[in-house]
Amino acid sequence: MNLKNLENELKKELEQPNTLFKTMSGNGWIDFAKNNPIPKMLFGELWYEKEICILFSDTNLGKSILSVQIANSISKGISTANLTNQCEAQKVLYLDFELTAKQFENRYSEEFQNHYVFNENFLRSELDLEKIRNDNSDFEEELLKSLESEIAFHMAKVVIVDNITYLKNETEKAKDALRLMKILNSIKKKLDISILVLAHTPKRDASKPISKNDVSGSKNIMNFCDSSFAIGESFSNNEYRYIKQIKERNVSKIYHSDNIIIYRIAKINSFLQFEFIEYDTESEHLIHRVKTDIVERNEKIRELHKTGMNNCEIGRQLNISEGTVRIALSQNN
């Protein structure tokens, strides 16, 4: 369709009844979309520009650590955690409902000395308790309005909310989760921003792979977000965490059960962060494997190692990762 045809489509739209809908032909929509830039990666294939993305996990697995790390990389226009950021430096508004200022300082310093220096594009916001009225019966409504005003005032292009329960206490209830996601989508489109929202999981079965059903208010939250990924706990090594892709719209799923990303949490140059280790299968890190299975596997690893095979060769033969072989051999020593 050429430019004249697109103009005709837009003219038809102007002549349509005054309804809530905007209607054009399929070709008209494609030509309209051609004028919009192709979304770029913010955090690899897990989160793209102009998306509402949900990051969820159980408590104390490092959601806040990872989200600050992501915010830091976006504010500087650099990649992090072995995942690509394709964008130039952007202003990020990080709404922190979890940590006090002193706790935040501790995470990004060495015993409150040698503090990490953030880029000025990184803005952290917390609730001003002096402005919260005791008689405010509709606190959540006021909070959401304040969120939109804060984003607009600071001209932030990326917003990270830590975490969703502070925006809506009853996100486990379908109707509340649905309404919240609609409001966030409205803010996203109105201000042309990207949003990452952190969420907790209810108590889950650690023997099963992480799925979209593990997030609070899962059905409505997952239906109305653009993308989602989760942090899992490794039961093969308590120092490890893993990231798994849960929902995607711009790409095919890459970081699925057979290709999770393994990290450990480390403080490097006063910055607490997820440090990349390797890729692995999720089954190797779930709790469902009984002790006898692990003992038998480790015995096979030891026997193959004695024959002179290296870790990678053992991993290929047993269909496990090199890291799993390395851990087993270190435990056997």
Short mmCIF file of C-alpha atoms in Angstrom, two decimals:
data_model
loop_
_atom_site.label_atom_id
_atom_site.label_comp_id
_atom_site.label_asym_id
_atom_site.label_seq_id
_atom_site.Cartn_x
_atom_site.Cartn_y
_atom_site.Cartn_z
CA MET A 1 0.00 0.00 0.00
CA ASN A 2 1.42 3.42 -0.96
CA LEU A 3 1.27 6.70 0.96
CA LYS A 4 -1.89 7.84 -0.83
CA ASN A 5 -3.70 4.66 0.14
CA LEU A 6 -2.61 5.14 3.74
CA GLU A 7 -3.96 8.69 3.65
CA ASN A 8 -7.24 7.33 2.32
CA GLU A 9 -7.38 4.82 5.18
CA LEU A 10 -6.81 7.59 7.72
CA LYS A 11 -9.45 9.73 6.01
CA LYS A 12 -11.93 6.87 6.29
CA GLU A 13 -11.10 6.59 9.98
CA LEU A 14 -11.91 10.28 10.51
CA GLU A 15 -15.27 9.74 8.84
CA GLN A 16 -16.12 6.78 11.10
CA PRO A 17 -18.56 7.08 14.01
CA ASN A 18 -17.17 8.51 17.23
CA THR A 19 -16.54 5.22 19.06
CA LEU A 20 -13.77 3.75 21.18
CA PHE A 21 -12.36 1.87 18.18
CA LYS A 22 -9.87 2.71 15.46
CA THR A 23 -10.42 0.59 12.35
CA MET A 24 -8.35 0.22 9.18
CA SER A 25 -7.64 -2.60 6.75
CA GLY A 26 -4.90 -5.08 7.55
CA ASN A 27 -2.67 -3.42 4.96
CA GLY A 28 -3.45 -0.03 6.43
CA TRP A 29 -2.30 -1.17 9.85
CA ILE A 30 0.92 -2.57 8.43
CA ASP A 31 1.69 0.70 6.64
CA PHE A 32 0.83 2.60 9.80
CA ALA A 33 3.20 0.38 11.82
CA LYS A 34 6.03 0.87 9.31
CA ASN A 35 6.38 4.42 10.60
CA ASN A 36 7.05 3.17 14.12
CA PRO A 37 10.58 2.11 15.11
CA ILE A 38 11.36 -1.58 15.62
CA PRO A 39 11.48 -2.28 19.38
CA LYS A 40 14.99 -2.76 20.76
CA MET A 41 16.14 -5.09 23.50
CA LEU A 42 16.39 -3.68 27.01
CA PHE A 43 17.39 -6.93 28.69
CA GLY A 44 18.16 -9.43 25.96
CA GLU A 45 15.20 -11.30 24.53
CA LEU A 46 13.48 -11.10 27.92
CA TRP A 47 12.34 -7.44 27.78
CA TYR A 48 11.94 -5.07 24.83
CA GLU A 49 11.16 -1.36 24.58
CA LYS A 50 7.51 -0.32 25.05
CA GLU A 51 6.63 -3.54 26.84
CA ILE A 52 5.11 -4.21 30.24
CA CYS A 53 7.25 -7.04 31.58
CA ILE A 54 6.67 -9.04 34.76
CA LEU A 55 9.64 -10.37 36.74
CA PHE A 56 8.56 -12.80 39.45
CA SER A 57 10.07 -15.18 41.96
CA ASP A 58 9.77 -16.44 45.50
CA THR A 59 11.05 -14.13 48.25
CA ASN A 60 14.78 -13.65 48.87
CA LEU A 61 15.95 -14.85 45.48
CA GLY A 62 17.27 -11.50 44.26
CA LYS A 63 14.48 -9.79 42.30
CA SER A 64 15.44 -6.37 43.62
CA ILE A 65 19.15 -7.01 43.04
CA LEU A 66 18.54 -7.99 39.43
CA SER A 67 16.09 -5.16 38.73
CA VAL A 68 18.52 -2.49 40.00
CA GLN A 69 21.19 -4.12 37.85
CA ILE A 70 18.90 -3.86 34.82
CA ALA A 71 18.03 -0.24 35.65
CA ASN A 72 21.72 0.60 36.02
CA SER A 73 22.58 -0.89 32.63
CA ILE A 74 19.72 0.94 30.87
CA SER A 75 20.70 4.25 32.49
CA LYS A 76 24.21 3.83 31.06
CA GLY A 77 23.26 2.31 27.71
CA ILE A 78 25.28 -0.87 28.37
CA SER A 79 24.52 -4.59 28.51
CA THR A 80 24.57 -6.67 31.67
CA ALA A 81 24.21 -10.25 32.97
CA ASN A 82 25.25 -11.61 29.56
CA LEU A 83 22.06 -10.16 28.01
CA THR A 84 22.02 -7.40 25.41
CA ASN A 85 20.78 -3.84 25.80
CA GLN A 86 20.42 -2.35 22.29
CA CYS A 87 19.34 1.10 23.48
CA GLU A 88 21.21 4.32 24.11
CA ALA A 89 21.36 5.56 27.71
CA GLN A 90 17.85 6.34 28.97
CA LYS A 91 16.36 7.86 32.10
CA VAL A 92 15.07 5.17 34.46
CA LEU A 93 12.67 5.72 37.36
CA TYR A 94 13.04 2.95 39.95
CA LEU A 95 10.16 2.88 42.43
CA ASP A 96 11.54 1.16 45.51
CA PHE A 97 8.89 0.00 47.98
CA GLU A 98 11.21 -2.60 49.53
CA LEU A 99 14.46 -1.10 50.84
CA THR A 100 15.21 1.80 53.14
CA ALA A 101 17.77 4.32 51.98
CA LYS A 102 20.37 2.81 54.34
CA GLN A 103 19.72 -0.71 53.06
CA PHE A 104 20.11 0.57 49.51
CA GLU A 105 23.40 2.25 50.47
CA ASN A 106 24.67 -1.00 52.01
CA ARG A 107 23.99 -2.98 48.84
CA TYR A 108 25.98 -0.56 46.70
CA SER A 109 29.02 0.01 48.88
CA GLU A 110 31.71 -1.94 50.70
CA GLU A 111 30.63 -1.83 54.36
CA PHE A 112 29.28 1.71 53.79
CA GLN A 113 32.57 2.79 52.20
CA ASN A 114 33.69 3.00 48.55
CA HIS A 115 30.18 3.62 47.27
CA TYR A 116 29.16 2.67 43.76
CA VAL A 117 28.54 5.70 41.53
CA PHE A 118 25.30 5.48 39.55
CA ASN A 119 24.65 7.36 36.32
CA GLU A 120 22.50 10.47 36.75
CA ASN A 121 19.91 8.80 34.49
CA PHE A 122 19.17 6.38 37.34
CA LEU A 123 16.44 7.84 39.57
CA ARG A 124 15.29 6.03 42.70
CA SER A 125 11.97 6.94 44.28
CA GLU A 126 10.40 5.85 47.55
CA LEU A 127 7.18 6.82 49.30
CA ASP A 128 7.23 10.13 51.14
CA LEU A 129 5.45 9.02 54.32
CA GLU A 130 4.85 12.61 55.43
CA LYS A 131 2.57 13.12 52.42
CA ILE A 132 0.40 10.09 53.09
CA ARG A 133 -2.82 11.06 54.82
CA ASN A 134 -4.08 8.80 57.59
CA ASP A 135 -7.66 9.31 56.42
CA ASN A 136 -6.91 8.35 52.83
CA SER A 137 -9.45 5.64 52.08
CA ASP A 138 -8.36 5.30 48.47
CA PHE A 139 -4.59 5.17 48.87
CA GLU A 140 -4.07 2.90 45.86
CA GLU A 141 -5.84 5.32 43.51
CA GLU A 142 -3.73 8.22 44.73
CA LEU A 143 -0.58 6.10 44.44
CA LEU A 144 -1.26 5.27 40.79
CA LYS A 145 -1.98 8.91 39.96
CA SER A 146 1.24 9.94 41.70
CA LEU A 147 3.11 7.30 39.70
CA GLU A 148 1.93 8.76 36.40
CA SER A 149 2.76 12.31 37.51
CA GLU A 150 6.23 11.29 38.71
CA ILE A 151 7.04 9.58 35.39
CA ALA A 152 5.88 12.60 33.40
CA PHE A 153 7.71 15.14 35.60
CA HIS A 154 11.06 13.35 35.38
CA MET A 155 10.53 12.41 31.70
CA ALA A 156 11.52 8.82 32.43
CA LYS A 157 11.47 6.42 29.49
CA VAL A 158 11.78 3.27 31.61
CA VAL A 159 9.96 2.52 34.87
CA ILE A 160 10.65 -0.32 37.30
CA VAL A 161 8.14 -1.02 40.09
CA ASP A 162 9.44 -2.99 43.09
CA ASN A 163 6.90 -4.46 43.69
CA ILE A 164 3.34 -4.86 42.42
CA THR A 165 1.71 -5.48 45.82
CA TYR A 166 2.28 -1.84 46.76
CA LEU A 167 0.24 -0.72 43.76
CA LYS A 168 -2.59 -3.11 44.52
CA ASN A 169 -2.77 -5.18 47.68
CA GLU A 170 -5.20 -7.73 46.29
CA THR A 171 -3.43 -8.75 43.07
CA GLU A 172 -4.21 -12.40 43.86
CA LYS A 173 -7.87 -11.56 43.13
CA ALA A 174 -8.60 -11.71 39.42
CA LYS A 175 -10.61 -8.50 39.19
CA ASP A 176 -7.96 -6.45 41.04
CA ALA A 177 -5.10 -7.82 38.96
CA LEU A 178 -7.05 -7.13 35.77
CA ARG A 179 -7.78 -3.53 36.71
CA LEU A 180 -4.17 -2.86 37.71
CA MET A 181 -2.78 -4.26 34.46
CA LYS A 182 -5.23 -2.13 32.46
CA ILE A 183 -4.09 0.99 34.32
CA LEU A 184 -0.41 0.18 33.75
CA ASN A 185 -1.07 -0.46 30.06
CA SER A 186 -2.84 2.89 29.83
CA ILE A 187 0.13 4.67 31.45
CA LYS A 188 2.54 2.83 29.16
CA LYS A 189 0.74 3.92 26.01
CA LYS A 190 -0.01 7.45 27.17
CA LEU A 191 3.59 8.21 28.19
CA ASP A 192 5.27 5.93 25.61
CA ILE A 193 7.39 4.11 28.17
CA SER A 194 8.67 0.64 29.07
CA ILE A 195 7.64 -0.89 32.41
CA LEU A 196 9.12 -3.72 34.47
CA VAL A 197 6.98 -4.86 37.40
CA LEU A 198 8.25 -7.17 40.13
CA ALA A 199 5.87 -9.73 41.62
CA HIS A 200 6.01 -12.45 44.26
CA THR A 201 4.96 -16.05 43.78
CA PRO A 202 2.64 -17.79 46.21
CA LYS A 203 4.15 -20.89 47.78
CA ARG A 204 5.02 -23.20 44.88
CA ASP A 205 6.06 -26.81 44.40
CA ALA A 206 9.85 -26.64 44.00
CA SER A 207 9.89 -30.03 42.29
CA LYS A 208 8.06 -28.62 39.25
CA PRO A 209 9.36 -26.26 36.53
CA ILE A 210 8.44 -22.59 36.91
CA SER A 211 5.38 -21.63 34.86
CA LYS A 212 3.08 -18.66 34.26
CA ASN A 213 0.71 -20.08 36.88
CA ASP A 214 3.23 -19.36 39.65
CA VAL A 215 2.70 -15.58 39.76
CA SER A 216 0.05 -14.03 42.01
CA GLY A 217 -3.08 -13.17 40.03
CA SER A 218 -1.47 -15.19 37.25
CA LYS A 219 -4.19 -15.36 34.61
CA ASN A 220 -4.96 -11.65 34.32
CA ILE A 221 -1.40 -10.48 34.92
CA MET A 222 -0.04 -12.82 32.25
CA ASN A 223 -2.82 -12.02 29.77
CA PHE A 224 -2.18 -8.29 29.94
CA CYS A 225 1.61 -8.15 30.15
CA ASP A 226 3.76 -8.27 27.00
CA SER A 227 6.56 -10.40 28.41
CA SER A 228 7.63 -12.14 31.59
CA PHE A 229 10.57 -13.97 33.11
CA ALA A 230 11.23 -15.57 36.48
CA ILE A 231 14.06 -16.20 38.89
CA GLY A 232 14.35 -19.74 40.20
CA GLU A 233 16.29 -21.24 43.09
CA SER A 234 18.86 -23.93 42.33
CA PHE A 235 18.71 -26.96 44.58
CA SER A 236 21.91 -28.41 43.11
CA ASN A 237 23.94 -25.43 44.36
CA ASN A 238 22.54 -23.03 46.93
CA GLU A 239 24.71 -20.20 45.60
CA TYR A 240 23.03 -20.35 42.21
CA ARG A 241 19.94 -18.65 40.81
CA TYR A 242 18.49 -19.15 37.35
CA ILE A 243 16.42 -17.10 34.92
CA LYS A 244 13.68 -18.65 32.82
CA GLN A 245 11.66 -16.97 30.07
CA ILE A 246 7.91 -17.29 30.69
CA LYS A 247 6.15 -15.12 28.10
CA GLU A 248 7.31 -13.35 24.93
CA ARG A 249 5.77 -11.54 21.96
CA ASN A 250 8.70 -10.22 19.92
CA VAL A 251 10.72 -13.45 19.63
CA SER A 252 10.40 -17.18 19.97
CA LYS A 253 11.16 -18.52 23.44
CA ILE A 254 14.92 -18.90 23.93
CA TYR A 255 15.47 -19.34 27.66
CA HIS A 256 13.08 -22.25 28.21
CA SER A 257 13.37 -25.32 30.46
CA ASP A 258 16.20 -26.74 28.36
CA ASN A 259 18.16 -23.48 28.25
CA ILE A 260 17.90 -21.57 31.52
CA ILE A 261 20.56 -19.01 32.50
CA ILE A 262 22.57 -19.74 35.63
CA TYR A 263 23.91 -16.95 37.85
CA ARG A 264 25.38 -16.39 41.25
CA ILE A 265 24.93 -13.22 43.29
CA ALA A 266 28.20 -11.38 43.86
CA LYS A 267 29.32 -7.92 44.90
CA ILE A 268 31.80 -6.63 42.32
CA ASN A 269 33.31 -3.16 42.68
CA SER A 270 30.71 -2.23 45.32
CA PHE A 271 27.81 -3.31 43.08
CA LEU A 272 25.63 -6.26 44.10
CA GLN A 273 24.68 -8.15 40.96
CA PHE A 274 23.82 -11.36 39.12
CA GLU A 275 27.05 -12.80 37.72
CA PHE A 276 26.65 -15.07 34.69
CA ILE A 277 27.83 -18.68 35.07
CA GLU A 278 26.45 -20.81 32.23
CA TYR A 279 23.34 -22.20 30.52
CA ASP A 280 21.73 -25.40 31.77
CA THR A 281 18.52 -27.44 31.90
CA GLU A 282 15.98 -26.59 34.59
CA SER A 283 15.56 -30.22 35.63
CA GLU A 284 19.11 -30.21 37.01
CA HIS A 285 18.16 -27.51 39.53
CA LEU A 286 14.76 -28.71 40.79
CA ILE A 287 14.23 -30.45 44.10
CA HIS A 288 12.40 -33.49 42.70
CA ARG A 289 15.49 -35.58 42.08
CA VAL A 290 15.78 -38.06 44.97
CA LYS A 291 19.09 -38.52 46.68
CA THR A 292 19.76 -41.96 45.18
CA ASP A 293 19.46 -40.56 41.64
CA ILE A 294 22.06 -37.89 42.38
CA VAL A 295 24.38 -40.43 44.04
CA GLU A 296 24.17 -42.71 41.00
CA ARG A 297 24.79 -39.81 38.61
CA ASN A 298 27.81 -38.62 40.59
CA GLU A 299 29.20 -42.15 40.62
CA LYS A 300 28.97 -42.28 36.81
CA ILE A 301 30.67 -38.87 36.60
CA ARG A 302 33.52 -40.11 38.82
CA GLU A 303 33.95 -43.29 36.77
CA LEU A 304 34.06 -41.40 33.46
CA HIS A 305 36.47 -38.88 34.94
CA LYS A 306 38.85 -41.71 35.88
CA THR A 307 38.94 -42.81 32.23
CA GLY A 308 40.45 -39.45 31.30
CA MET A 309 37.34 -37.78 29.89
CA ASN A 310 37.12 -34.03 30.51
CA ASN A 311 34.08 -32.28 32.02
CA CYS A 312 32.53 -31.30 28.69
CA GLU A 313 32.83 -34.84 27.31
CA ILE A 314 31.24 -36.28 30.47
CA GLY A 315 28.43 -33.72 30.26
CA ARG A 316 27.65 -34.63 26.65
CA GLN A 317 27.61 -38.35 27.40
CA LEU A 318 25.31 -37.99 30.42
CA ASN A 319 23.25 -35.13 28.89
CA ILE A 320 24.08 -32.73 31.71
CA SER A 321 25.91 -29.41 31.82
CA GLU A 322 29.64 -28.99 32.34
CA GLY A 323 28.85 -27.02 35.49
CA THR A 324 26.93 -29.96 36.96
CA VAL A 325 29.91 -32.22 36.27
CA ARG A 326 32.29 -29.71 37.87
CA ILE A 327 30.15 -29.39 41.00
CA ALA A 328 29.83 -33.17 41.37
CA LEU A 329 33.59 -33.69 41.04
CA SER A 330 34.34 -30.97 43.57
CA GLN A 331 31.92 -32.59 46.04
CA ASN A 332 33.50 -35.99 45.47
CA ASN A 333 36.92 -34.54 46.23
#
